[in-house]
Each structure stands twice: as structure tokens, then as C-alpha cells.
Coordinates of C-alpha atoms in Angstrom, one line a residue:
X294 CA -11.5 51.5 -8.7
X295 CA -7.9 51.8 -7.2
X296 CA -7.5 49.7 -3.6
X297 CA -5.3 51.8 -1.0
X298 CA -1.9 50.3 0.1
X299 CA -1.8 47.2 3.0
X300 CA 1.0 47.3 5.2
X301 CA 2.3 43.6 4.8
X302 CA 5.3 44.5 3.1
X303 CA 8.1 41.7 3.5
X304 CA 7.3 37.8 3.7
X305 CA 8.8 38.3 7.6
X306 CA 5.8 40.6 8.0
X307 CA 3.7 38.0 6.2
X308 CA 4.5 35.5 8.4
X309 CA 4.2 37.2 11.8
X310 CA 0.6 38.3 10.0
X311 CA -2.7 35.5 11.2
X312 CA -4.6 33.7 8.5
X313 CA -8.4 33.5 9.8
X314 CA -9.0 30.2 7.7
X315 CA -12.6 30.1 7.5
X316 CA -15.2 27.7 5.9
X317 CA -17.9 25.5 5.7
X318 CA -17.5 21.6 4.8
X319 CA -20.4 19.3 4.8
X320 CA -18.7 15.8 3.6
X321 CA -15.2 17.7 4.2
X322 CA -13.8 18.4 0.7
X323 CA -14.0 21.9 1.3
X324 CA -11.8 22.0 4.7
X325 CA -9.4 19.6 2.5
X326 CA -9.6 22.4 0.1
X327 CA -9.1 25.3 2.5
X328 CA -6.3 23.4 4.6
X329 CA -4.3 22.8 1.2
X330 CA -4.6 26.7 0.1
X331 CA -3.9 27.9 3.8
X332 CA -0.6 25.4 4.3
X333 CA 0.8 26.8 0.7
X334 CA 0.1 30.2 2.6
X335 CA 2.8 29.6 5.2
X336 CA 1.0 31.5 7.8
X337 CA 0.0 30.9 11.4
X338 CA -3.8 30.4 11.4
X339 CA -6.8 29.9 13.4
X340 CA -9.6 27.4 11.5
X341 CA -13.4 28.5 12.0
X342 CA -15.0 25.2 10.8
X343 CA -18.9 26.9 10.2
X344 CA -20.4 23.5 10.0
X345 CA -19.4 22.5 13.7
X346 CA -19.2 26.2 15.0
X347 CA -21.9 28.8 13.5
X348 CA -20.6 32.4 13.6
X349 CA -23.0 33.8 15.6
X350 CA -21.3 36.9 17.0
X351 CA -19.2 39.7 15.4
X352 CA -15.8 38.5 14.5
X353 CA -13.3 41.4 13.5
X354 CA -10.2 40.4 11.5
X355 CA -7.7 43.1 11.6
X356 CA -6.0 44.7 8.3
X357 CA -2.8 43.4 9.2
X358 CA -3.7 40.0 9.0
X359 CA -5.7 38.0 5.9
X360 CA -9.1 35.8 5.7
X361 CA -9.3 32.2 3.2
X362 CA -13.2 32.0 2.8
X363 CA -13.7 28.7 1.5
X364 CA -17.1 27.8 0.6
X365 CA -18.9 24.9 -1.0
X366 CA -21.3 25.7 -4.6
X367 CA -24.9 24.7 -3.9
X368 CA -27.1 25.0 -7.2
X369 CA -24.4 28.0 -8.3
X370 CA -24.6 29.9 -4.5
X371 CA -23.0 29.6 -0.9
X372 CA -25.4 28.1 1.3
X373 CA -27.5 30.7 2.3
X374 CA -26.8 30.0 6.2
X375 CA -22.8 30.6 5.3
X376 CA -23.9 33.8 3.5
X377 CA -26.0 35.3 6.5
X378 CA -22.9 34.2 8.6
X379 CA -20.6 36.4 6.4
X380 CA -22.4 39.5 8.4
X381 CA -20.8 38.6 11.6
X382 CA -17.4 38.9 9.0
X383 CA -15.6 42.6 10.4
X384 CA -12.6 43.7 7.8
X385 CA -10.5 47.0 8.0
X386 CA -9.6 46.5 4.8
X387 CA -8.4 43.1 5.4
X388 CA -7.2 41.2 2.2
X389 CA -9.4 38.1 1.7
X390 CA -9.1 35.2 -0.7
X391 CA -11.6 33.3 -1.8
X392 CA -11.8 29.9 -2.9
X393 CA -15.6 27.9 -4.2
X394 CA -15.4 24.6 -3.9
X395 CA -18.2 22.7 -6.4
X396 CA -19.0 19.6 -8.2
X397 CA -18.1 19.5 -11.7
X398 CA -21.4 21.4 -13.0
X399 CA -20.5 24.8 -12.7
X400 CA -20.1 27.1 -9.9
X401 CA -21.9 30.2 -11.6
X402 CA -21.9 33.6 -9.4
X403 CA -20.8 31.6 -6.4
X404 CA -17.7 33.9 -6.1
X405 CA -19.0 37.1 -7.3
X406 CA -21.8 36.5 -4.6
X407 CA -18.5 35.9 -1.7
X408 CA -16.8 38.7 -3.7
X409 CA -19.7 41.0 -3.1
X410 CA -20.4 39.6 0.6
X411 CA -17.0 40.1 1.9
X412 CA -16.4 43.5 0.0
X413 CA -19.0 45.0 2.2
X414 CA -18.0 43.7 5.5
X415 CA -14.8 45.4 4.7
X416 CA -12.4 42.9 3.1
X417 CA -10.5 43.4 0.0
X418 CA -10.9 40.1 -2.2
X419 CA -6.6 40.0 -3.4
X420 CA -7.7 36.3 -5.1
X421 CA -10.2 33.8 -6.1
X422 CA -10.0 30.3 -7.0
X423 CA -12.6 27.8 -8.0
X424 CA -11.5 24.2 -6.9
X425 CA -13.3 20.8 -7.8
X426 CA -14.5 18.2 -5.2
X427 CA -16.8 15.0 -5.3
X428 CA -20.1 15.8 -5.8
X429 CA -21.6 16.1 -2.2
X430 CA -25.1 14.6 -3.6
X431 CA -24.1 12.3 -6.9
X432 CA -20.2 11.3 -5.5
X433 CA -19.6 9.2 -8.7
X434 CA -19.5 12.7 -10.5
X435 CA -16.1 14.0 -9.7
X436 CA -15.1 11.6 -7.7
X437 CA -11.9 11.3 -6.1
X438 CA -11.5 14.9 -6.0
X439 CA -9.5 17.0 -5.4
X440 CA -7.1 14.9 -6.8
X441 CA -3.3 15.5 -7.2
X442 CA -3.4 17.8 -9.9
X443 CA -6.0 20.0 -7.8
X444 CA -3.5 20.0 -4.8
X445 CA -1.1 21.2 -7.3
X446 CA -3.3 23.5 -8.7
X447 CA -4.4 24.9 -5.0
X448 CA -0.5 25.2 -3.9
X449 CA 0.3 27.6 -6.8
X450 CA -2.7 29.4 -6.2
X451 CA -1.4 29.9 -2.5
X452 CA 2.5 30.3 -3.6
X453 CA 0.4 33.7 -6.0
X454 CA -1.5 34.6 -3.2
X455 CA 1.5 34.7 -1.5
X456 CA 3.5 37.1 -3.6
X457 CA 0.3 39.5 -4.0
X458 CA 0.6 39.9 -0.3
X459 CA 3.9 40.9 -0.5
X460 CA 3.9 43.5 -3.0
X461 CA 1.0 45.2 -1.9
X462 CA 2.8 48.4 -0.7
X463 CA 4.9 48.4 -3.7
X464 CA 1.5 49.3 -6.1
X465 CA -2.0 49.5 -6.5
X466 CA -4.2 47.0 -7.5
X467 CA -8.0 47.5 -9.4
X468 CA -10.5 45.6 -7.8
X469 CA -10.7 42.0 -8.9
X470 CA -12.8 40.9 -11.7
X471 CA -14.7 37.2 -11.1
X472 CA -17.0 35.9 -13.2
X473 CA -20.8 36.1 -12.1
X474 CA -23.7 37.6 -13.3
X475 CA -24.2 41.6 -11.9
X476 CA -27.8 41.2 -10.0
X477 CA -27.9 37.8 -9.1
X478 CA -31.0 36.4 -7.4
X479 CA -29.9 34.0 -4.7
X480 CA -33.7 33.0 -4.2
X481 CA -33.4 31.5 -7.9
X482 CA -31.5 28.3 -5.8
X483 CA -34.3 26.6 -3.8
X484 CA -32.5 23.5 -2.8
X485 CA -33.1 19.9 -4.4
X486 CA -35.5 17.6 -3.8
X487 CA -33.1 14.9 -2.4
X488 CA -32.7 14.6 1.1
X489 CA -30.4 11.6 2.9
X490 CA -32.1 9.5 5.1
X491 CA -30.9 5.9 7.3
X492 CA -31.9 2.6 6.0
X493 CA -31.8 -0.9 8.8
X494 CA -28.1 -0.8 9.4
X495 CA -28.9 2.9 11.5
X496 CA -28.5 1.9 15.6
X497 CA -29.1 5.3 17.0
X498 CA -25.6 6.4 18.0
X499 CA -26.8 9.7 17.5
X500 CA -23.6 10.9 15.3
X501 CA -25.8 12.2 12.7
X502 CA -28.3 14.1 14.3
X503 CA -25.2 16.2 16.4
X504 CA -23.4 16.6 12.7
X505 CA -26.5 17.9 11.0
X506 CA -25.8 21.8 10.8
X507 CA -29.6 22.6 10.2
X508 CA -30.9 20.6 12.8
X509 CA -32.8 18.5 10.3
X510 CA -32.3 15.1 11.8
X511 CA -34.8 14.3 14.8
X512 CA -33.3 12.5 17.8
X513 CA -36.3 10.2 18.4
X514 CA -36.4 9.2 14.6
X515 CA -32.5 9.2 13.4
X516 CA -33.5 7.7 10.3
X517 CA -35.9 10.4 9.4
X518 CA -34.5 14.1 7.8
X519 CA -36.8 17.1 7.9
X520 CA -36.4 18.0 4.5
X521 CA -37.9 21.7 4.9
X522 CA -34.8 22.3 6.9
X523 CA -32.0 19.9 5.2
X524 CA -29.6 21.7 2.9
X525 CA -28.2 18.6 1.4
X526 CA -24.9 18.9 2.3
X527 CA -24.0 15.2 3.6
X528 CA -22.4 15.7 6.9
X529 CA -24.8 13.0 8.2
X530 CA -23.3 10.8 5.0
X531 CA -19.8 11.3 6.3
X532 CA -19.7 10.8 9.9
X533 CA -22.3 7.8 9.9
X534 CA -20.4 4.8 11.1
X535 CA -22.3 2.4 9.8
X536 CA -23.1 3.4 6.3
X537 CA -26.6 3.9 7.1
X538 CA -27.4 7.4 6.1
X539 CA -27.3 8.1 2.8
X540 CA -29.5 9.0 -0.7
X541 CA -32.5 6.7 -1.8
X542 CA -35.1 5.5 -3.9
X543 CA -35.3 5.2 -7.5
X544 CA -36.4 9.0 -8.5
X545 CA -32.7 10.0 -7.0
X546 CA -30.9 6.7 -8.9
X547 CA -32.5 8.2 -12.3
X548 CA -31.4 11.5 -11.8
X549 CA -27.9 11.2 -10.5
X550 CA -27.9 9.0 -14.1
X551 CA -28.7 12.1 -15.6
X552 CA -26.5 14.4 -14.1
X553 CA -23.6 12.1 -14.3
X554 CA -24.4 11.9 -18.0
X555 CA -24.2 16.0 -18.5
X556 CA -21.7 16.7 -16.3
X557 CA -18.6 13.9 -16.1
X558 CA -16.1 16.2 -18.0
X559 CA -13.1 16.6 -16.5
X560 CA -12.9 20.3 -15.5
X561 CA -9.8 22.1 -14.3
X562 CA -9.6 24.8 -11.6
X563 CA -9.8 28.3 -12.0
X564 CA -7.8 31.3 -10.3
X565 CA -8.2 34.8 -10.6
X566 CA -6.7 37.7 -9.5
X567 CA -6.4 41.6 -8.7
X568 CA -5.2 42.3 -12.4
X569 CA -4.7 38.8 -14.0
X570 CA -6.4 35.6 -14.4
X571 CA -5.2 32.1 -15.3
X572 CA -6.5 28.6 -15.6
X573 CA -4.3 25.9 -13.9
X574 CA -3.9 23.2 -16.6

């Protein structure tokens, strides 16, 4: 499948062009992730931080300008709320780069699934780039992350990105290839059975329970998480101001144990895009 032409052709044009720098950041590794990628762009943008601000309406991005979908990896998948939100996405085809931020397991079809999602709300996906981050659940696994050598990584990415978007009158590309596997079942990701919650030190400021993007934190009982509706994702961790919210009990000590155990490798980023793919080492 041949892509037709854009008409960014110079890096003037590039830079008169808007980067809609969208994405969703629970404990915000991902926004540090999507605002290193998007200054290596050297664009004017407009940030849509989905945690704080759903996308509940149409939102059209014109051809002339280019989307950074930045998403975090839960259990292989964008959270499901990010990928219903991708509907309200409008591209004429409007070249997108993606970027899945996870935690040092794996991030499996995450980015065939955004490939897929933006591809049919009219984007054309130019570049992808899987990007490491603390672990939003067991932080001792990848911690510190993105580190230096992930900036690194994420600037190159952005300085390739970058000269696609300039020569894409010049040829045209075949759609990219990202890994994934072709009839993915996002239901196979039912969340995990860990949910944080505040200990004594909570004094009902509230923060929490207006961070929570689910709504899973009740105002009369801010120590309390409805876990039917909790996706995990530790905003309330990182904006409590006392230290109070967080994971517990011993059944989440012995698994982060194990999963620290599997999964502690160090493991580098990975780019791809239309026509090539490299890993940054």
C-alpha cells in the first residue's frame, strides 16, 4: 500500500505547520516522554493532556499539520478510555507519530492497536517508537526512567521524524510495519488486581479524588478506591502530598517481587518507520 504525497515540503513549511501533542500520563512519565519527542520536533504545539482534559468532542487536525500520540502500555494495550477517546481523533490524512510508553515487560500490540486506531480516523502513522518509563504499579522495575540515554534515544527519534516530514513530497512511503499481533483482542487485558489506596498520613485535601481520571476515588472516603472503576494508573500516587496514597498489603509486596525478578533487564527503545526500523542502542 503506497501513501499519497503531504504537502510539508521544506523545514520553513514544517515549522509554520502545528504539532497537536496529545497523550495520556498517569504518574507523568508519558507527558515527560511526549514533551521530549515533541521539543526534538521543533514545532509550535498545542498539548491535550487526556488525563486532566477527556476528549469528549470531535477534534479535527488538519493534513498540513502533524499529531504525537503518546500513550502509556497497560497489560500490552492503551487504556481502553484513551482508545475510545481516539474516535473523537479527525485526520485528512494527517501524518501521526506514535510513541508507547511501558514498563520494562513488554509493550506487545500496543502500537499496532494506536497504528490501527489512528489509521482509521484518517491519520497516516510516518513513525513509531516504544519508550521505557518506571513502572506505574512496581516503580523499583525500571526505575529512574527514562533516563539519559532514553532522552537521547527520544531526540533522534524526533530529529528522523523530522526529516520524514520533509521529504514527503519528494517520494512515497509503504505503510509502516509495527510489530503486533493481526486480530488482537483488547478484552484479553482485564486490568490487575492492585488498586492504590491512602493509609493514616491521608488528611482529606481532596488532590486525589480531583486527579483520579475514572472517578474511582470517593470524596467522603479519600482513602478508599473503587476498584471496578480504577485503571491503575497512579495519578492519585503522584499528586498526593503527603505520601499517603499508594499500593498495599502483602499479596502486592509478593508479586511486585515476582515481577521485578522476570522483568529487571535493561531494555532499550525501539523506533520504527515508514520503510525502515532501528533499535537505539
Amino acid at each position: 500500500m503506497f501513501l499519497p504525497a503531504r504537502v510539508i515540503v521544506s523545514r520553513k513549511e514544517i515549522d509554520m505547520a502545528v504539532l497537536y501533542n496529545i497523550y495520556f500520563s498517569g504518574k507523568g512519565t508519558t507527558k515527560i516522554c511526549a514533551e521530549c519527542i515533541g521539543t526534538g520536533l521543533h514545532m509550535e504545539w498545542k498539548s491535550y493532556d487526556w488525563r486532566k482534559q477527556p476528549c469528549e468532542t470531535e477534534l479535527k487536525i488538519p493534513r498540513e499539520d502533524v499529531l504525537l500520540f503518546s500513550m502509556p502500555v497497560y497489560g500490552g494495550f492503551i487504556p481502553k478510555m484513551c482508545a475510545e477517546m481516539a474516535a473523537n481523533l479527525k485526520g485528512n490524512h494527517t501524518p501521526a507519530i506514535i510513541a508507547a510508553v511501558y514498563g520494562n515487560r513488554h509493550y506487545d500490540d500496543a502500537l499496532l492497536q494506536m497504528k490501527e486506531l489512528l489509521t482509521a480516523q484518517g491519520f497516516w502513522v510516518i513513525a513509531a517508537g516504544a519508550f521505557l518509563a518506571e513502572h506505574s504499579i512496581f516503580p523499583q522495575v525500571a526505575a529512574g526512567r527514562p533516563d539519559e540515554k532514553d532522552q537521547e534515544a527520544m531526540a533522534a527519534f524526533a530529529s528522523e521524524c523530522s526529516c520524514i516530514l520533509e521529504e514527503m513530497d519528494m517520494q512515497q512511503y509503504s505503510e509502516i510495519e509495527v510489530p503486533g499481533k493481526a486480530g488482537y483482542d483488547v478484552q484479553a487485558f482485564q486490568g490487575v488486581p492492585f488498586h492504590p489506596s491512602g493509609d493514616d498520613s491521608c488528611n482529606g485535601c481532596m488532590t486525589c479524588v480531583n486527579a483520579c481520571p475514572k472517578k474511582a476515588i470517593n470524596s467522603e472516603h479519600p482513602r478508599e478506591t473503587d476498584s471496578e472503576r480504577c485503571i491503575s494508573c497512579g495519578a492519585c500516587i503522584s499528586v498526593c502530598p503527603t505520601g499517603a496514597r499508594n499500593y498495599h498489603g502483602d499479596r502486592y509486596q509478593a508479586a511486585g517481587a515476582q515481577f521485578t525478578e522476570k522483568c529487571s533487564a535493561y531494555r532499550s527503545p525501539e523506533t520504527y518507520y515508514v520503510n525502515r526500523r532501528c533499535r537505539y542502542v
